[in-house]
Coordinates of N, CA and C and ligand atoms in Angstrom, one line a residue:
M1 N 17.8 0.1 -9.6 CA 16.6 0.3 -8.7 C 16.0 -1.0 -8.3
F2 N 15.6 -0.9 -7.1 CA 14.7 -2.2 -6.5 C 13.4 -1.6 -6.1
N3 N 12.4 -2.2 -6.7 CA 11.1 -1.7 -6.4 C 10.2 -2.7 -5.8
L4 N 9.6 -2.5 -4.7 CA 8.9 -3.4 -4.0 C 7.4 -2.9 -3.7
I5 N 6.5 -3.8 -3.7 CA 5.1 -3.4 -3.4 C 4.7 -4.3 -2.1
L6 N 4.3 -3.5 -1.1 CA 3.9 -4.2 0.2 C 2.4 -4.2 -0.1
F7 N 1.8 -5.5 -0.2 CA 0.4 -5.8 -0.5 C -0.3 -6.3 0.6
G8 N -1.7 -5.9 0.6 CA -2.4 -6.6 1.7 C -3.6 -5.7 2.2
P9 N -4.5 -6.2 2.9 CA -5.8 -5.5 3.2 C -5.4 -4.3 4.2
P10 N -6.5 -3.4 4.4 CA -6.2 -2.5 5.4 C -6.0 -3.2 6.8
G11 N -5.0 -2.5 7.4 CA -4.6 -3.0 8.8 C -3.8 -4.2 8.7
A12 N -3.2 -4.5 7.6 CA -2.3 -5.8 7.6 C -0.9 -5.4 8.1
G13 N -0.5 -4.2 8.3 CA 0.7 -3.9 8.8 C 1.6 -3.3 7.8
K14 N 1.2 -2.9 6.5 CA 2.0 -2.3 5.5 C 2.8 -1.3 6.0
G15 N 2.1 -0.2 6.6 CA 2.9 0.9 7.1 C 4.0 0.6 8.1
T16 N 3.6 -0.2 9.1 CA 4.6 -0.6 10.2 C 5.9 -1.3 9.6
Q17 N 5.6 -2.2 8.7 CA 6.8 -3.0 8.0 C 7.5 -2.1 7.1
S18 N 6.8 -1.1 6.3 CA 7.5 -0.3 5.5 C 8.6 0.5 6.2
E19 N 8.2 1.1 7.3 CA 9.1 2.0 8.1 C 10.5 1.2 8.3
R20 N 10.2 0.0 8.7 CA 11.5 -0.9 9.1 C 12.2 -1.2 7.8
L21 N 11.5 -1.6 6.6 CA 12.1 -2.0 5.5 C 12.9 -0.9 4.7
L22 N 12.4 0.4 4.9 CA 13.0 1.4 4.1 C 14.3 1.8 4.8
E23 N 14.3 1.7 6.1 CA 15.5 2.0 6.8 C 16.7 0.9 6.5
K24 N 16.2 -0.4 6.5 CA 17.1 -1.5 6.3 C 17.7 -1.4 4.7
Y25 N 16.8 -1.1 3.8 CA 17.3 -1.2 2.4 C 17.4 0.1 1.8
Q26 N 17.2 1.2 2.6 CA 17.5 2.6 2.0 C 16.6 2.8 0.7
L27 N 15.3 2.6 0.8 CA 14.4 3.0 -0.2 C 13.5 4.0 0.1
A28 N 13.0 4.7 -0.8 CA 12.0 5.7 -0.7 C 10.7 5.0 -0.4
H29 N 9.9 5.7 0.3 CA 8.6 5.1 0.7 C 7.4 6.0 0.1
I30 N 6.6 5.3 -0.7 CA 5.4 5.9 -1.1 C 4.2 5.3 -0.5
S31 N 3.5 6.0 0.4 CA 2.2 5.6 0.9 C 1.2 6.5 0.3
T32 N 0.3 6.1 -0.6 CA -0.8 7.0 -1.1 C -1.8 7.4 0.0
G33 N -2.0 6.6 1.0 CA -2.8 6.9 2.1 C -2.3 8.3 2.8
D34 N -0.9 8.2 3.1 CA -0.2 9.3 3.7 C -0.2 10.6 2.9
L35 N 0.0 10.3 1.6 CA 0.1 11.5 0.7 C -1.3 12.1 0.6
L36 N -2.4 11.3 0.6 CA -3.8 11.9 0.6 C -4.0 12.7 1.8
R37 N -3.6 12.1 2.9 CA -3.8 12.7 4.3 C -3.2 14.0 4.4
A38 N -1.9 14.1 3.8 CA -1.1 15.3 3.8 C -1.8 16.4 2.9
E39 N -2.4 16.0 1.9 CA -3.1 17.0 1.0 C -4.4 17.5 1.8
R40 N -5.0 16.6 2.4 CA -6.2 16.9 3.2 C -5.7 18.0 4.3
A41 N -4.6 17.7 4.9 CA -4.1 18.5 6.1 C -3.8 19.9 5.5
A42 N -3.2 19.9 4.3 CA -2.8 21.2 3.8 C -4.1 21.9 3.1
G43 N -5.1 21.3 3.1 CA -6.4 21.9 2.8 C -6.5 22.2 1.2
T44 N -5.8 21.3 0.4 CA -5.7 21.5 -0.9 C -7.2 21.0 -1.6
Q45 N -7.4 21.4 -2.8 CA -8.7 20.9 -3.3 C -8.6 19.5 -3.6
L46 N -7.6 18.9 -4.0 CA -7.4 17.5 -4.1 C -7.7 16.8 -2.8
G47 N -7.1 17.3 -1.6 CA -7.3 16.8 -0.4 C -8.7 16.7 0.0
V48 N -9.4 17.8 -0.1 CA -10.9 18.0 0.2 C -11.7 17.0 -0.5
Q49 N -11.5 16.8 -1.8 CA -12.2 15.9 -2.8 C -11.9 14.4 -2.3
A50 N -10.6 14.1 -2.1 CA -10.4 12.8 -1.8 C -10.9 12.4 -0.5
N51 N -11.1 13.3 0.4 CA -11.6 12.9 1.9 C -13.0 12.4 1.7
E52 N -13.7 12.9 0.7 CA -15.1 12.3 0.6 C -15.1 10.9 0.3
Y53 N -14.1 10.4 -0.4 CA -14.1 8.9 -0.7 C -13.6 8.2 0.6
I54 N -12.5 8.9 1.1 CA -11.8 8.1 2.3 C -12.8 8.0 3.4
A55 N -13.6 9.0 3.7 CA -14.5 8.9 4.8 C -15.6 7.8 4.7
K56 N -15.9 7.5 3.3 CA -16.9 6.5 3.0 C -16.2 5.1 3.0
G57 N -14.9 5.1 3.0 CA -14.2 3.8 2.8 C -14.1 3.4 1.5
E58 N -14.2 4.2 0.5 CA -14.2 4.1 -0.8 C -12.7 4.4 -1.4
L59 N -12.4 3.7 -2.6 CA -11.1 4.2 -3.2 C -11.3 5.5 -3.9
V60 N -10.2 6.3 -3.8 CA -10.1 7.5 -4.4 C -9.9 7.3 -5.9
P61 N -10.5 8.1 -6.8 CA -10.4 7.8 -8.3 C -8.8 7.6 -8.8
D62 N -8.7 6.5 -9.6 CA -7.4 6.2 -10.2 C -6.5 7.5 -10.6
A63 N -7.2 8.3 -11.4 CA -6.4 9.4 -12.0 C -5.7 10.2 -10.9
V64 N -6.4 10.4 -9.8 CA -5.9 11.3 -8.7 C -4.6 10.6 -8.1
V65 N -4.8 9.3 -7.7 CA -3.6 8.7 -7.1 C -2.4 8.5 -8.1
I66 N -2.8 8.1 -9.2 CA -1.7 7.9 -10.2 C -0.9 9.1 -10.3
G67 N -1.6 10.3 -10.5 CA -0.9 11.6 -10.6 C 0.0 11.9 -9.4
M68 N -0.6 11.6 -8.2 CA 0.2 11.8 -7.1 C 1.5 11.1 -7.1
V69 N 1.4 9.7 -7.4 CA 2.6 8.8 -7.3 C 3.6 9.3 -8.4
R70 N 3.1 9.7 -9.6 CA 3.9 10.1 -10.5 C 4.8 11.3 -10.1
N71 N 4.1 12.3 -9.6 CA 4.8 13.4 -9.0 C 5.8 13.0 -8.0
Y72 N 5.4 12.1 -7.2 CA 6.5 11.7 -6.0 C 7.7 11.0 -6.8
I73 N 7.4 10.2 -7.6 CA 8.6 9.5 -8.2 C 9.4 10.6 -9.0
L74 N 8.9 11.5 -9.7 CA 9.7 12.5 -10.5 C 10.5 13.3 -9.5
E75 N 9.9 13.5 -8.2 CA 10.7 14.2 -7.2 C 11.9 13.4 -6.6
H76 N 11.8 12.2 -6.8 CA 12.7 11.3 -6.1 C 13.5 10.4 -7.1
T77 N 14.0 11.0 -8.2 CA 14.6 10.2 -9.2 C 16.0 9.8 -8.8
D78 N 16.4 10.3 -7.7 CA 17.8 9.9 -7.3 C 17.6 8.6 -6.3
A79 N 16.4 8.1 -6.0 CA 16.1 7.1 -5.0 C 16.8 5.8 -5.7
S80 N 17.2 4.9 -4.8 CA 17.8 3.6 -5.2 C 16.6 2.6 -5.5
G81 N 15.4 3.1 -5.1 CA 14.2 2.2 -5.3 C 13.2 2.7 -4.4
F82 N 12.0 2.1 -4.5 CA 10.8 2.5 -3.8 C 10.1 1.3 -3.2
I83 N 9.5 1.6 -2.0 CA 8.5 0.7 -1.4 C 7.2 1.4 -1.6
F84 N 6.3 0.6 -2.4 CA 4.9 1.2 -2.7 C 4.1 0.5 -1.6
D85 N 3.4 1.4 -0.7 CA 2.5 1.0 0.4 C 1.2 1.5 0.2
G86 N 0.2 0.6 0.0 CA -1.2 1.0 -0.4 C -1.4 1.4 -1.9
F87 N -0.4 1.2 -2.7 CA -0.5 1.5 -4.1 C 0.3 0.4 -4.7
P88 N -0.1 -0.2 -5.9 CA -1.4 0.1 -6.5 C -2.6 -0.7 -5.8
R89 N -3.7 -0.2 -6.0 CA -5.0 -0.8 -5.5 C -5.9 -1.2 -6.6
T90 N -5.8 -1.0 -7.7 CA -6.6 -1.5 -8.8 C -5.6 -1.8 -9.9
V91 N -6.2 -2.7 -10.9 CA -5.4 -3.1 -12.0 C -4.9 -1.8 -12.9
A92 N -5.8 -0.9 -13.0 CA -5.5 0.3 -13.8 C -4.2 1.0 -13.0
Q93 N -4.2 1.1 -11.9 CA -3.1 1.7 -11.1 C -1.9 0.9 -11.2
A94 N -2.0 -0.5 -11.3 CA -0.7 -1.3 -11.5 C -0.2 -1.1 -12.9
E95 N -1.0 -1.1 -13.9 CA -0.7 -0.8 -15.1 C 0.1 0.5 -15.4
A96 N -0.6 1.5 -14.8 CA 0.1 2.9 -14.8 C 1.5 2.9 -14.3
L97 N 1.5 2.1 -13.1 CA 2.8 2.0 -12.3 C 4.0 1.4 -13.3
D98 N 3.5 0.3 -13.9 CA 4.5 -0.4 -14.8 C 5.0 0.6 -15.9
T99 N 4.0 1.4 -16.5 CA 4.4 2.2 -17.5 C 5.4 3.5 -17.0
M100 N 5.0 4.0 -15.8 CA 5.9 5.0 -15.1 C 7.3 4.4 -15.0
L101 N 7.4 3.2 -14.4 CA 8.7 2.8 -14.1 C 9.6 2.4 -15.4
E102 N 8.8 2.0 -16.4 CA 9.5 1.7 -17.6 C 10.3 2.8 -18.1
E103 N 9.8 4.0 -17.9 CA 10.4 5.3 -18.3 C 11.8 5.3 -17.7
F104 N 12.0 4.8 -16.6 CA 13.3 4.8 -15.9 C 14.0 3.5 -16.1
G105 N 13.6 2.8 -17.0 CA 14.2 1.4 -17.4 C 14.1 0.6 -16.2
A106 N 13.0 0.7 -15.5 CA 12.8 -0.2 -14.1 C 11.5 -0.8 -14.3
G107 N 11.3 -1.7 -13.2 CA 9.9 -2.3 -13.1 C 9.8 -2.8 -11.6
I108 N 8.7 -3.5 -11.5 CA 8.5 -4.0 -10.0 C 9.3 -5.3 -9.8
D109 N 10.0 -5.3 -8.8 CA 10.9 -6.6 -8.5 C 10.2 -7.6 -7.7
A110 N 9.4 -7.2 -6.8 CA 8.7 -8.0 -5.9 C 7.5 -7.6 -5.2
V111 N 6.5 -8.5 -5.0 CA 5.3 -8.0 -4.3 C 5.1 -8.9 -3.3
L112 N 5.1 -8.3 -2.0 CA 5.0 -9.3 -0.9 C 3.6 -8.9 -0.2
G113 N 2.8 -10.0 0.0 CA 1.5 -9.9 0.5 C 1.4 -10.1 1.9
L114 N 0.9 -9.3 2.8 CA 0.8 -9.7 4.2 C -0.6 -10.3 4.4
E115 N -0.6 -11.5 4.8 CA -1.9 -12.3 5.0 C -2.3 -12.2 6.5
V116 N -3.5 -11.7 6.7 CA -4.1 -11.5 8.1 C -5.6 -11.9 7.9
E117 N -6.1 -12.5 9.0 CA -7.5 -12.9 9.0 C -8.4 -11.6 9.3
E118 N -9.5 -11.6 8.7 CA -10.3 -10.4 8.8 C -10.7 -9.9 10.1
D119 N -11.2 -10.8 11.0 CA -11.3 -10.4 12.4 C -10.3 -9.6 13.1
E120 N -9.1 -10.1 12.8 CA -7.9 -9.5 13.4 C -7.7 -8.2 12.7
L121 N -8.0 -7.9 11.5 CA -7.9 -6.8 10.8 C -8.8 -5.7 11.5
V122 N -10.0 -6.1 11.7 CA -11.0 -5.2 12.3 C -10.5 -4.7 13.7
K123 N -10.0 -5.7 14.4 CA -9.5 -5.3 15.8 C -8.4 -4.3 15.8
R124 N -7.5 -4.6 14.9 CA -6.2 -3.7 14.8 C -6.7 -2.3 14.4
L125 N -7.6 -2.2 13.3 CA -8.1 -0.9 12.9 C -8.7 -0.1 13.9
L126 N -9.7 -0.7 14.6 CA -10.4 -0.1 15.6 C -9.5 0.4 16.6
L127 N -8.5 -0.4 17.0 CA -7.6 0.0 18.1 C -6.7 1.2 17.5
R128 N -6.3 1.1 16.3 CA -5.5 2.3 15.6 C -6.3 3.6 15.6
G129 N -7.7 3.4 15.5 CA -8.5 4.5 15.4 C -8.5 5.3 16.8
Q130 N -8.3 4.5 17.9 CA -8.4 5.1 19.1 C -7.2 6.1 19.4
S131 N -6.1 5.7 18.8 CA -4.9 6.5 19.0 C -4.6 7.5 17.9
S132 N -4.9 7.1 16.6 CA -4.6 7.8 15.5 C -5.5 9.0 15.2
G133 N -6.8 8.8 15.7 CA -7.7 9.9 15.3 C -8.3 9.7 13.9
R134 N -7.7 8.7 13.2 CA -8.3 8.6 11.8 C -9.8 8.1 11.9
A135 N -10.7 9.1 11.3 CA -12.0 8.8 11.3 C -12.4 7.5 10.6
D136 N -11.6 7.2 9.6 CA -12.0 5.9 8.8 C -11.6 4.6 9.5
D137 N -10.8 4.8 10.7 CA -10.6 3.7 11.5 C -11.5 3.6 12.7
Q138 N -12.4 4.5 12.8 CA -13.3 4.6 14.0 C -14.7 4.0 13.7
S139 N -15.0 3.8 12.5 CA -16.5 3.2 12.2 C -16.2 1.9 11.6
E140 N -17.0 0.9 12.3 CA -16.9 -0.4 11.7 C -17.5 -0.5 10.4
E141 N -18.5 0.3 10.1 CA -19.1 0.3 8.8 C -18.2 0.7 7.6
T142 N -17.3 1.8 8.0 CA -16.4 2.2 7.0 C -15.2 1.2 6.9
I143 N -14.9 0.5 7.9 CA -13.9 -0.5 7.8 C -14.3 -1.7 7.0
R144 N -15.7 -2.0 7.1 CA -16.2 -3.2 6.4 C -16.2 -2.7 4.8
N145 N -16.5 -1.4 4.6 CA -16.6 -1.0 3.3 C -15.2 -1.1 2.6
R146 N -14.1 -0.6 3.4 CA -12.8 -0.8 2.8 C -12.4 -2.2 2.5
F147 N -12.9 -3.1 3.3 CA -12.6 -4.5 2.9 C -13.3 -5.0 1.6
Q148 N -14.6 -4.5 1.5 CA -15.3 -4.7 0.3 C -14.6 -4.2 -0.9
E149 N -14.1 -2.9 -0.8 CA -13.3 -2.4 -1.9 C -12.0 -3.2 -2.1
Y150 N -11.4 -3.6 -1.0 CA -10.2 -4.4 -1.4 C -10.5 -5.8 -2.1
M151 N -11.5 -6.4 -1.6 CA -12.0 -7.8 -2.1 C -12.1 -7.5 -3.7
N152 N -13.0 -6.5 -4.0 CA -13.5 -6.3 -5.4 C -12.4 -5.7 -6.3
K153 N -11.7 -4.7 -5.8 CA -10.8 -4.0 -6.7 C -9.3 -4.3 -6.6
T154 N -8.9 -4.6 -5.3 CA -7.5 -4.7 -5.0 C -7.0 -6.2 -5.3
L155 N -7.8 -7.1 -4.6 CA -7.4 -8.5 -4.7 C -7.0 -9.1 -6.0
P156 N -7.7 -8.6 -7.1 CA -7.3 -9.1 -8.5 C -5.8 -8.9 -8.8
L157 N -5.3 -8.0 -8.1 CA -3.8 -7.7 -8.4 C -2.9 -8.8 -8.0
Q158 N -3.5 -9.6 -7.0 CA -2.7 -10.8 -6.5 C -2.4 -11.8 -7.8
S159 N -3.4 -11.9 -8.6 CA -3.3 -12.7 -9.8 C -2.4 -12.0 -10.8
Y160 N -2.7 -10.7 -10.9 CA -1.9 -9.8 -11.9 C -0.4 -10.1 -11.7
Y161 N 0.0 -10.1 -10.3 CA 1.5 -10.2 -10.2 C 1.9 -11.6 -10.0
T162 N 1.1 -12.6 -9.6 CA 1.3 -14.0 -9.7 C 1.7 -14.3 -11.1
E163 N 0.9 -14.0 -12.0 CA 1.1 -14.4 -13.4 C 2.4 -13.8 -13.9
Q164 N 3.0 -12.8 -13.3 CA 4.4 -12.2 -13.7 C 5.4 -12.8 -12.7
D165 N 5.0 -13.9 -11.8 CA 5.8 -14.5 -11.0 C 6.7 -13.5 -10.0
K166 N 5.7 -12.6 -9.5 CA 6.4 -11.6 -8.7 C 5.8 -11.5 -7.3
Y167 N 4.7 -12.4 -7.1 CA 4.0 -12.3 -5.9 C 4.4 -13.3 -4.8
S168 N 4.6 -13.1 -3.7 CA 4.8 -14.0 -2.5 C 3.9 -13.6 -1.3
G169 N 3.3 -14.5 -0.7 CA 2.5 -14.3 0.5 C 3.3 -14.4 1.7
V170 N 3.1 -13.6 2.8 CA 3.9 -13.7 4.0 C 2.9 -13.7 5.2
P171 N 3.0 -14.5 6.1 CA 2.0 -14.6 7.2 C 2.2 -13.2 8.0
G172 N 1.1 -12.6 8.2 CA 1.2 -11.2 8.8 C 0.6 -11.2 10.2
M173 N 0.4 -12.4 10.9 CA 0.0 -12.4 12.2 C 1.1 -12.9 13.0
G174 N 1.1 -12.4 14.3 CA 2.3 -12.7 15.1 C 3.2 -11.5 15.5
E175 N 4.4 -11.8 15.8 CA 5.3 -10.7 16.2 C 5.8 -9.9 15.0
I176 N 5.8 -8.5 15.2 CA 6.2 -7.7 14.2 C 7.6 -8.0 13.7
E177 N 8.5 -8.3 14.6 CA 9.9 -8.7 14.3 C 9.9 -10.0 13.3
T178 N 9.1 -11.0 13.8 CA 9.2 -12.2 13.0 C 8.6 -11.9 11.6
I179 N 7.6 -11.2 11.4 CA 7.1 -10.8 10.1 C 8.1 -10.1 9.2
F180 N 8.8 -9.1 10.0 CA 9.8 -8.4 9.3 C 10.9 -9.4 8.9
G181 N 11.2 -10.3 9.7 CA 12.3 -11.3 9.3 C 11.9 -12.0 8.1
D182 N 10.6 -12.5 7.9 CA 10.2 -13.2 6.8 C 10.1 -12.3 5.5
L183 N 9.8 -11.0 5.6 CA 9.8 -10.1 4.6 C 11.2 -10.0 4.1
C184 N 12.2 -9.8 5.0 CA 13.6 -9.6 4.6 C 14.1 -10.7 3.9
S185 N 13.7 -12.1 4.3 CA 14.3 -13.2 3.5 C 13.7 -13.3 2.2
Q186 N 12.5 -12.9 2.0 CA 12.0 -12.8 0.6 C 12.7 -11.9 -0.1
I187 N 12.9 -10.6 0.4 CA 13.5 -9.7 -0.5 C 15.0 -10.0 -0.8
D188 N 15.7 -10.7 0.3 CA 17.1 -10.9 0.0 C 17.2 -12.0 -1.2
Q189 N 16.2 -12.9 -1.1 CA 16.2 -14.0 -2.2 C 16.1 -13.3 -3.7
V190 N 15.1 -12.3 -3.6 CA 14.9 -11.7 -4.9 C 16.1 -10.9 -5.3
R191 N 16.8 -10.3 -4.4 CA 17.9 -9.2 -4.7 C 19.2 -10.1 -5.1
S192 N 19.3 -11.3 -4.5 CA 20.6 -11.9 -4.8 C 20.7 -12.6 -6.1
Ligands
ADP1 P1 -5.4 1.4 4.9 O1 -4.5 0.5 4.1 O2 -5.4 0.9 6.4 O3 -6.8 1.4 4.5 P2 -4.4 3.9 3.8 O4 -3.8 4.9 4.5 O5 -3.5 3.0 3.0 O6 -5.0 2.9 4.8 O7 -5.6 4.4 3.0 C1 -6.6 5.2 3.5 C2 -7.6 5.6 2.4 O8 -7.0 6.3 1.4 C3 -8.3 4.3 1.7 O9 -9.3 3.7 2.3 C4 -8.6 5.0 0.3 O10 -9.9 5.8 0.5 C5 -7.5 6.0 0.1 N1 -6.5 5.4 -0.7 C6 -5.2 5.1 -0.3 N2 -4.4 4.7 -1.3 C7 -5.3 4.6 -2.4 C8 -5.2 4.2 -3.7 N3 -3.9 3.7 -4.2 N4 -6.1 4.2 -4.6 C9 -7.3 4.8 -4.2 N5 -7.6 5.1 -2.8 C10 -6.6 5.1 -2.0

């Protein structure tokens, strides 16, 4: 198994790069944001509850997302590995992920962080909001709150994975293809 975490703030390009990476490396993709939006679209109780947090730009409680990821992994046990996109977002989520993967004799192989300046992130999210219809991308206040959550709860994971010698930063500004090339070189180094 090869398990990769794409790390970075909202709007860093994790979804865009995940799509390319999963095709090239034949990995399964777990985006907790997508899973939560699918629950909401299906009108499940989980989806309705999660939406209250998403709309405010707050993180959904750990137990909810951890349970969702666990189910997804159990449904994809034949995968040759996973790209985690938007998960883990807290230290508790990272610890739960380590425990889940241990059950399969696996672990996280690499964490690649897309580095983008905050002004550029706001621009990208507002632009995405115009076409995606995502309400959380249309309000600058919600966007700023998501950054706050990122700084407070998610950024500590950078040290968590640096201490395990798994974290590498990749410049996330510029051409999508160039960024993809940088990510691939990092992955190829770890896999070789
Ligand atoms: P972005 O990375 O651009 O913020 P996502 O689609 O990954 O977009 O996430 C949208 C929202 O879904 C987040 O703002 C948060 O409310 C919720 N969410 C997604 N993943 C998680 C997670 N791992 N833990 C808690 N909340 C999450």
